[in-house]
Coordinates of C-alpha atoms in Angstrom, one line a residue:
M1 CA -34.3 -9.1 -13.1
E2 CA -35.7 -10.9 -10.1
S3 CA -39.0 -10.5 -8.8
S4 CA -37.9 -8.9 -5.6
W5 CA -36.1 -6.5 -7.1
P6 CA -36.7 -3.0 -5.3
A7 CA -38.1 -0.6 -7.5
E8 CA -35.8 2.3 -6.0
W9 CA -32.7 0.2 -7.5
P10 CA -30.8 0.8 -10.7
N11 CA -31.2 -1.4 -13.5
I12 CA -28.5 -3.6 -14.6
R13 CA -26.7 -2.4 -17.7
P14 CA -25.6 -5.7 -20.3
V15 CA -22.0 -4.2 -19.5
D16 CA -22.3 -4.3 -15.8
V17 CA -21.3 -7.4 -13.6
F18 CA -24.1 -8.9 -11.1
H19 CA -23.5 -11.1 -8.0
V20 CA -26.2 -12.7 -5.9
F21 CA -25.1 -13.6 -2.5
D22 CA -28.9 -13.6 -1.2
P23 CA -31.8 -13.5 -3.4
N24 CA -33.9 -11.6 -1.0
G25 CA -30.7 -9.0 0.2
D26 CA -31.7 -5.8 1.2
V27 CA -28.5 -4.3 0.3
L28 CA -27.1 -3.7 -2.7
L29 CA -23.5 -3.0 -3.1
Q30 CA -22.1 -1.2 -6.1
L31 CA -18.2 -0.9 -7.5
H32 CA -16.9 0.4 -10.3
D33 CA -14.3 -1.2 -12.5
L34 CA -12.8 0.2 -15.8
A35 CA -14.4 -1.2 -18.6
P36 CA -11.9 -4.2 -20.2
E37 CA -10.5 -3.2 -23.5
G38 CA -12.3 -3.5 -26.3
E39 CA -15.6 -4.1 -24.8
P40 CA -18.5 -1.9 -26.5
A41 CA -19.7 0.9 -24.8
L42 CA -23.4 1.0 -23.7
E43 CA -24.4 3.4 -26.2
E44 CA -22.3 1.5 -28.9
E45 CA -24.6 -1.5 -28.0
L46 CA -27.8 0.3 -28.0
V47 CA -27.9 2.6 -30.7
P48 CA -27.1 1.6 -34.3
T49 CA -24.0 3.4 -35.8
E50 CA -24.3 5.3 -39.4
E51 CA -22.3 2.5 -41.1
A52 CA -25.3 0.4 -40.8
A53 CA -26.6 1.9 -44.0
P54 CA -23.5 2.1 -46.4
E55 CA -25.9 2.2 -49.6
E56 CA -26.7 6.0 -48.9
Q57 CA -24.1 8.1 -50.7
A58 CA -23.9 11.7 -50.5
S59 CA -24.8 13.7 -53.4
P60 CA -22.5 16.0 -55.2
E61 CA -23.8 19.3 -53.6
E62 CA -23.4 17.7 -50.3
E63 CA -20.0 16.7 -51.0
A64 CA -19.0 20.4 -51.8
A65 CA -19.7 20.9 -48.0
P66 CA -19.2 18.3 -45.8
E67 CA -18.6 19.9 -42.8
E68 CA -21.8 21.5 -43.0
A69 CA -23.7 18.2 -43.6
A70 CA -21.8 16.8 -40.7
L71 CA -23.0 19.5 -38.6
E72 CA -26.8 18.9 -39.4
E73 CA -26.6 15.1 -38.7
E74 CA -25.1 15.6 -35.2
P75 CA -28.2 17.0 -33.1
V76 CA -29.5 13.0 -32.3
P77 CA -27.3 12.9 -29.1
T78 CA -28.5 16.2 -27.7
E79 CA -32.0 15.0 -27.7
Q80 CA -31.3 12.8 -25.0
P81 CA -32.8 14.0 -21.8
A82 CA -30.6 15.1 -18.9
P83 CA -31.3 13.0 -16.0
E84 CA -29.4 15.2 -13.3
E85 CA -32.2 17.7 -13.7
E86 CA -34.8 15.6 -12.1
P87 CA -35.4 16.2 -8.5
A88 CA -33.6 14.5 -6.1
S89 CA -35.5 11.8 -4.3
E90 CA -35.3 11.3 -0.2
E91 CA -33.0 8.6 -0.6
E92 CA -30.5 10.8 -2.6
Q93 CA -30.6 13.1 -0.1
V94 CA -30.1 10.8 2.8
A95 CA -27.2 9.1 1.1
R96 CA -25.5 12.3 0.4
D97 CA -25.6 13.5 4.0
D98 CA -22.5 14.5 5.8
T99 CA -22.7 11.8 8.5
S100 CA -22.1 9.1 6.1
L101 CA -19.5 6.5 7.6
F102 CA -18.0 6.4 3.9
G103 CA -17.3 10.0 3.8
T104 CA -13.6 9.8 4.4
R105 CA -12.5 6.1 4.8
R106 CA -9.2 4.9 5.6
G107 CA -7.8 8.4 6.0
E108 CA -8.9 9.3 2.2
E109 CA -10.6 12.3 0.9
P110 CA -14.4 11.7 0.4
L111 CA -15.2 9.2 -2.7
D112 CA -15.3 10.6 -6.0
I113 CA -18.5 8.4 -6.9
L114 CA -22.0 9.4 -7.7
P115 CA -24.3 8.1 -5.2
I116 CA -26.1 5.5 -7.1
V117 CA -29.8 5.8 -5.5
C118 CA -33.0 5.4 -7.3
G119 CA -31.4 4.8 -10.9
S120 CA -28.9 7.3 -10.8
R121 CA -26.3 7.6 -13.5
V122 CA -22.7 5.9 -13.7
P123 CA -19.9 8.5 -14.3
Q124 CA -19.5 9.4 -17.8
S125 CA -16.8 11.3 -19.9
E126 CA -17.5 14.6 -21.7
G127 CA -18.6 12.4 -24.7
G128 CA -21.5 10.9 -22.5
E129 CA -19.5 7.1 -22.9
P130 CA -19.3 5.2 -19.7
L131 CA -15.8 5.7 -17.6
T132 CA -16.7 2.5 -16.0
K133 CA -18.7 -0.4 -15.7
S134 CA -20.4 -1.3 -12.2
V135 CA -20.4 -4.4 -10.4
Y136 CA -23.3 -5.1 -8.3
L137 CA -23.3 -7.3 -5.4
R138 CA -26.9 -8.3 -3.7
V139 CA -25.9 -9.0 0.0
S140 CA -28.0 -9.2 3.1
S141 CA -27.5 -6.6 6.0
K142 CA -28.0 -9.3 8.8
H143 CA -25.0 -11.0 7.3
L144 CA -22.7 -8.0 7.3
I145 CA -23.9 -7.2 10.6
V146 CA -23.2 -10.1 12.2
A147 CA -19.7 -10.6 10.3
S148 CA -18.4 -7.0 10.4
A149 CA -18.1 -4.6 13.4
V150 CA -18.0 -1.8 10.9
F151 CA -21.1 -2.7 9.2
D152 CA -23.1 -3.3 12.6
K153 CA -22.1 0.1 13.2
M154 CA -23.0 1.6 10.2
L155 CA -26.2 -0.6 9.4
G156 CA -27.5 -1.4 12.6
S157 CA -28.4 1.8 13.7
D158 CA -29.7 5.2 12.9
Q159 CA -26.3 6.8 13.6
F160 CA -25.4 6.9 10.0
S161 CA -27.2 7.8 6.9
E162 CA -26.7 4.2 5.3
G163 CA -29.0 3.0 8.6
Q164 CA -31.2 5.6 8.0
T165 CA -32.2 4.5 4.5
L166 CA -32.3 1.0 5.3
H167 CA -34.4 1.4 8.4
S168 CA -36.9 3.5 6.4
S169 CA -36.8 2.0 3.2
G170 CA -36.2 -1.4 3.7
N171 CA -33.2 -1.2 1.4
L172 CA -30.1 0.3 0.5
V173 CA -27.7 1.2 -2.1
M174 CA -24.0 1.6 -1.1
P175 CA -21.4 2.5 -3.7
L176 CA -17.8 1.5 -2.4
S177 CA -14.6 2.3 -3.9
D178 CA -12.9 -1.6 -2.7
D179 CA -11.7 -3.8 -5.0
S180 CA -14.2 -5.6 -6.6
E181 CA -12.2 -9.3 -6.8
A182 CA -11.4 -9.1 -3.3
L183 CA -14.8 -7.8 -1.7
I184 CA -16.3 -10.7 -4.0
I185 CA -14.4 -13.2 -2.0
L186 CA -15.6 -12.0 1.3
M187 CA -18.8 -11.8 0.5
H188 CA -18.8 -15.4 -0.5
I189 CA -17.4 -15.9 3.3
V190 CA -19.6 -14.0 4.8
H191 CA -22.6 -15.3 3.6
V192 CA -21.3 -18.7 4.1
M193 CA -21.1 -19.7 0.5
T194 CA -17.6 -21.7 1.2
N195 CA -17.6 -24.0 -1.9
S196 CA -16.8 -20.6 -3.8
V197 CA -14.1 -19.5 -1.7
P198 CA -10.5 -20.1 -3.5
R199 CA -8.3 -22.2 -1.4
E200 CA -5.3 -20.5 -3.0
V201 CA -4.8 -16.7 -3.9
T202 CA -1.9 -14.6 -5.2
L203 CA 0.2 -12.2 -3.1
D204 CA -1.5 -9.1 -4.7
T205 CA -5.1 -10.6 -3.9
L206 CA -4.0 -11.4 -0.2
T207 CA -3.2 -7.7 0.0
K208 CA -6.4 -6.7 -1.0
L209 CA -8.3 -9.0 0.9
A210 CA -6.2 -7.6 4.0
I211 CA -7.0 -4.0 3.2
L212 CA -10.6 -5.2 3.4
I213 CA -10.3 -7.3 6.2
D214 CA -8.8 -4.8 8.3
Y215 CA -11.0 -2.0 7.4
Y216 CA -14.5 -3.9 8.0
Q217 CA -13.1 -5.9 11.0
L218 CA -13.5 -9.4 9.5
H219 CA -10.9 -11.0 11.3
E220 CA -12.9 -13.3 13.1
A221 CA -15.0 -14.2 10.1
V222 CA -12.0 -15.3 7.9
G223 CA -9.7 -16.7 10.2
F224 CA -10.4 -20.1 9.1
V225 CA -9.4 -19.7 5.3
S226 CA -6.8 -16.8 5.6
E227 CA -4.6 -19.2 7.5
L228 CA -4.8 -21.6 4.5
W229 CA -4.2 -18.5 2.3
I230 CA -1.1 -17.6 4.2
A231 CA 0.1 -21.0 4.8
D232 CA 0.2 -21.7 0.8
L233 CA 1.8 -18.5 0.0
K234 CA 4.6 -19.0 2.6
Q235 CA 5.4 -22.2 1.5
K236 CA 5.7 -21.0 -2.1
S237 CA 7.7 -17.9 -1.3
F238 CA 8.6 -15.4 1.8
P239 CA 10.7 -12.8 2.1
R240 CA 14.3 -13.3 3.2
S241 CA 15.8 -10.1 2.3
L242 CA 14.6 -6.7 0.9
D243 CA 12.4 -7.2 -2.5
A244 CA 8.9 -6.1 -3.6
E245 CA 7.2 -8.5 -1.6
V246 CA 8.4 -7.4 1.7
I247 CA 6.0 -4.2 2.1
P248 CA 2.9 -6.2 1.2
W249 CA 3.6 -9.3 3.6
L250 CA 4.7 -6.6 6.2
F251 CA 0.7 -5.3 5.9
I252 CA -0.6 -8.6 5.6
S253 CA 1.4 -10.0 9.0
R254 CA 0.2 -7.1 11.0
V255 CA -3.4 -7.2 9.7
F256 CA -3.4 -11.3 10.7
S257 CA -1.4 -10.9 14.0
M258 CA 1.8 -12.4 12.6
K259 CA 4.1 -11.9 15.4
Y260 CA 7.1 -14.0 14.2
E261 CA 7.0 -12.8 10.6
Y262 CA 6.4 -9.4 11.7
A263 CA 9.7 -9.3 13.5
Q264 CA 11.4 -10.9 10.6
L265 CA 10.2 -8.4 8.2
T266 CA 10.8 -5.3 10.2
Q267 CA 14.3 -6.7 10.8
I268 CA 15.1 -6.9 6.8
L269 CA 13.5 -3.2 6.7
E270 CA 15.8 -1.8 9.5
Y271 CA 18.8 -3.4 7.7
E272 CA 18.2 -3.2 3.9
S273 CA 16.3 0.1 3.7
D274 CA 17.4 3.4 2.9
D275 CA 15.8 7.0 3.8
R276 CA 13.6 6.5 0.9
L277 CA 11.4 3.9 2.5
E278 CA 8.2 5.9 3.1
D279 CA 8.3 6.9 -0.5
N280 CA 8.1 3.3 -1.7
I281 CA 5.1 2.3 0.1
D282 CA 1.9 2.1 -2.0
N283 CA -0.6 4.6 -0.5
N284 CA -3.2 2.3 -0.8
L285 CA -1.6 0.2 1.9
P286 CA -2.8 1.9 5.6
I287 CA 0.5 1.2 7.2
P288 CA 0.7 3.6 10.0
A289 CA 3.2 6.3 10.1
S290 CA 4.2 5.0 13.6
I291 CA 5.7 1.8 12.0
I292 CA 7.6 3.3 9.4
D293 CA 9.2 6.0 11.5
R294 CA 10.3 3.3 14.1
I295 CA 11.7 1.2 11.6
Q296 CA 13.7 4.6 10.3
E297 CA 14.8 5.5 13.8
H298 CA 16.2 2.2 14.1
R299 CA 18.0 2.2 10.8
I300 CA 19.4 5.6 11.6
E301 CA 20.6 4.7 15.0
A302 CA 22.3 1.6 13.7
I303 CA 24.2 3.5 10.9
G304 CA 25.3 5.9 13.3
R305 CA 26.6 3.6 15.7
A306 CA 28.7 1.9 12.8
I307 CA 29.9 4.9 12.0
T308 CA 30.8 6.0 15.5
I309 CA 32.9 2.5 15.7
V310 CA 34.9 3.6 13.0
H311 CA 35.4 7.2 14.2
D312 CA 36.4 6.1 17.9
H313 CA 39.6 4.1 15.9
I314 CA 40.4 7.4 14.3
A315 CA 39.9 9.7 17.6
T316 CA 42.7 7.1 19.2
Y317 CA 44.8 7.7 16.7
L318 CA 44.3 11.2 16.7
T319 CA 46.1 12.0 19.9
S320 CA 49.7 12.8 20.6
D321 CA 49.9 9.4 22.4
I322 CA 52.1 6.9 20.7
L323 CA 50.4 3.7 20.6
C324 CA 53.0 1.4 18.6
S325 CA 55.6 0.4 20.8
S326 CA 58.1 -0.7 17.9
D327 CA 61.1 1.1 16.8
K328 CA 59.1 2.8 14.0
Q329 CA 56.5 3.9 16.3
F330 CA 55.5 7.2 15.0
D331 CA 55.4 5.9 11.3
C332 CA 53.0 2.9 12.4
D333 CA 50.5 4.9 14.1
A334 CA 50.6 7.5 11.3
I335 CA 50.2 5.0 8.8
I336 CA 47.1 3.2 10.7
L337 CA 45.8 6.8 10.9
G338 CA 45.8 7.7 7.5
S339 CA 44.5 4.4 6.4
L340 CA 41.4 4.7 8.7
L341 CA 40.8 8.3 7.4
K342 CA 41.3 7.5 3.7
G343 CA 39.0 4.3 4.2
S344 CA 36.4 6.3 5.8
I345 CA 36.7 9.2 3.2
G346 CA 36.0 6.8 0.3
I347 CA 33.0 5.1 2.2
G348 CA 31.6 8.6 2.5
I349 CA 31.3 8.4 6.5
W350 CA 34.3 10.9 6.9
P351 CA 33.7 13.7 7.8
R352 CA 30.3 12.6 9.5
P353 CA 27.5 12.2 7.1
E354 CA 24.2 14.1 8.1
V355 CA 20.9 12.5 9.4
P356 CA 19.1 10.6 7.9
Y357 CA 21.9 9.0 6.0
C358 CA 20.6 9.6 2.6
G359 CA 21.2 6.5 0.2
M360 CA 22.7 4.4 2.8
T361 CA 21.9 1.5 4.2
F362 CA 23.0 -0.6 7.0
K363 CA 23.8 -3.8 5.3
N364 CA 25.8 -2.0 2.5
L365 CA 27.7 0.3 5.0
A366 CA 28.7 -2.8 7.4
S367 CA 30.2 -4.7 3.9
Q368 CA 31.9 -1.3 3.2
V369 CA 33.5 -0.8 6.8
R370 CA 34.7 -4.5 6.7
K371 CA 36.3 -4.2 3.4
M372 CA 38.5 -1.2 4.4
R373 CA 42.1 -1.8 4.2
V374 CA 44.0 -0.4 7.2
L375 CA 48.0 -0.9 7.0
D376 CA 50.5 -0.5 9.5
Q377 CA 54.0 -0.2 9.6
C378 CA 54.9 -3.3 11.8
S379 CA 53.2 -5.8 9.5
Q380 CA 55.3 -4.9 6.8
D381 CA 58.7 -5.4 8.9
R382 CA 59.7 -8.9 8.9
Y383 CA 62.0 -8.3 12.1
C384 CA 58.8 -7.1 14.2
R385 CA 57.2 -9.9 16.1
G386 CA 54.5 -9.8 18.3
Y387 CA 51.8 -7.8 16.3
S388 CA 49.0 -9.2 14.4
S389 CA 49.2 -8.6 10.6
D390 CA 45.8 -6.7 11.2
S391 CA 47.1 -3.5 11.8
H392 CA 47.5 -4.0 15.6
G393 CA 44.1 -5.6 16.1
V394 CA 42.0 -2.3 14.7
M395 CA 40.2 -4.6 12.1
E396 CA 39.7 -7.2 14.7
A397 CA 38.2 -4.6 16.7
I398 CA 36.1 -3.1 14.3
E399 CA 34.7 -6.6 13.1
A400 CA 33.8 -7.5 17.0
S401 CA 32.1 -4.4 17.3
M402 CA 29.8 -4.8 14.0
I403 CA 29.0 -8.3 15.1
S404 CA 27.7 -6.9 18.5
L405 CA 25.9 -4.3 16.8
E406 CA 24.4 -6.8 13.9
G407 CA 22.9 -8.9 16.7
Q408 CA 20.7 -6.3 17.9
F409 CA 18.8 -6.0 14.7
L410 CA 15.7 -8.0 16.2
G411 CA 12.9 -6.2 14.3
L412 CA 9.5 -4.6 15.9
G413 CA 7.4 -6.0 18.3
L414 CA 3.7 -6.2 16.8
D415 CA 2.4 -5.6 20.4
S416 CA 3.8 -2.2 20.8
F417 CA 1.2 -1.1 17.6
L418 CA -2.4 -1.0 18.1
L419 CA -4.2 -2.7 15.2
G420 CA -6.9 -0.3 15.0
T421 CA -4.7 2.4 14.2
R422 CA -5.5 4.1 10.9
S423 CA -3.1 7.2 10.6
S424 CA -1.8 7.6 7.0
K425 CA 1.9 7.1 6.5
K426 CA 2.1 11.0 5.2
S427 CA -0.2 12.3 8.0
K428 CA 2.5 14.1 9.7
K429 CA 4.8 15.0 6.9
K430 CA 8.1 16.7 8.0
S431 CA 11.6 17.1 6.3
K432 CA 13.5 14.1 7.2
K433 CA 16.0 16.1 8.5
D434 CA 13.9 17.7 11.3
K435 CA 11.8 14.3 11.5
Y436 CA 15.0 12.4 12.6
A437 CA 17.0 14.9 14.1
F438 CA 18.6 14.0 17.8

């Protein structure tokens, strides 16, 4: 432990991970990671097991009552003092203050993490074994304040409990729920330790970085390296159709103001997603509900207009007017009408389905409409001339209308959504039928 380690700060256990970004840093960030599988618990490292003395054998009398003997050997763990009964220090009371900026971050419930101040404990299971290992980052409040508007507001004044503790005690332990890998990378950038910053990251890591960059408002601080990350990943793979990478890239493009890519990705979602898009988004991604709603509105409008294109042709042939001018005009009109109705029923658009068109995507619907077989009598009559073989031009008209409709898929404009919006995608949950009713 360093000589400048504040007396109020917790001791670093063997199972913990410790990173120093400033040897004299006045802020200790604490995160909790799941302990690696197979790693011994803290108690197993410090307390020898009973197997260390195999030469001691139970007597015949002890073997007669093994359960009673076991009960007599159990009291050792219960003799440990209960640290939670110690009176709370002044720093603990400040850290628990309701004015903490981290009380409800990113629209979530208050963090389910014990305040780690003045040597308080790591969360434990009922058996007393650590559920997690702690990752400690010793950082400089000055660097945090300069790089992040959020840290500036939190630590630069007494408005929040974190700033109050820092100014009164000269140091601060701050428990966070952030991803440790991403936060370590960002702290290297914030503390100008550029040699330790990776030039390449995975899409998953970039997504985690984008979450923290967006929340802590670190866009300017990471600008020089985020461009390298994005350029590298785009060169390797960028979605051209709906797949598992579209949503992460959508969030990344929003955070880093990638207008062209944002329009591309929202265009894909409008064209290829169904009514379950909202349910397929990771809860950890703070994508505003307004964006998902707008994508769904465009999807629903496009599907509705595609259905209307076919229905309009059905309505034309449902009238009593005779449209075919051949000798078999009634038969020809009836065959066209029957083909349109039968084809529409087959692809599920007759009668008209209800909004939000559950399970339907515009891409699939457009393909199904183009594959409809519309027959007529004239094309079967070798003596009838002057007519298209495609049912009096019905399918040509439908195709032209579909092409025009597809040309209107332009995606969403990034400027129409404020980047500062932090609304949860489930903040205004309604039934889908009511939500998209016209």
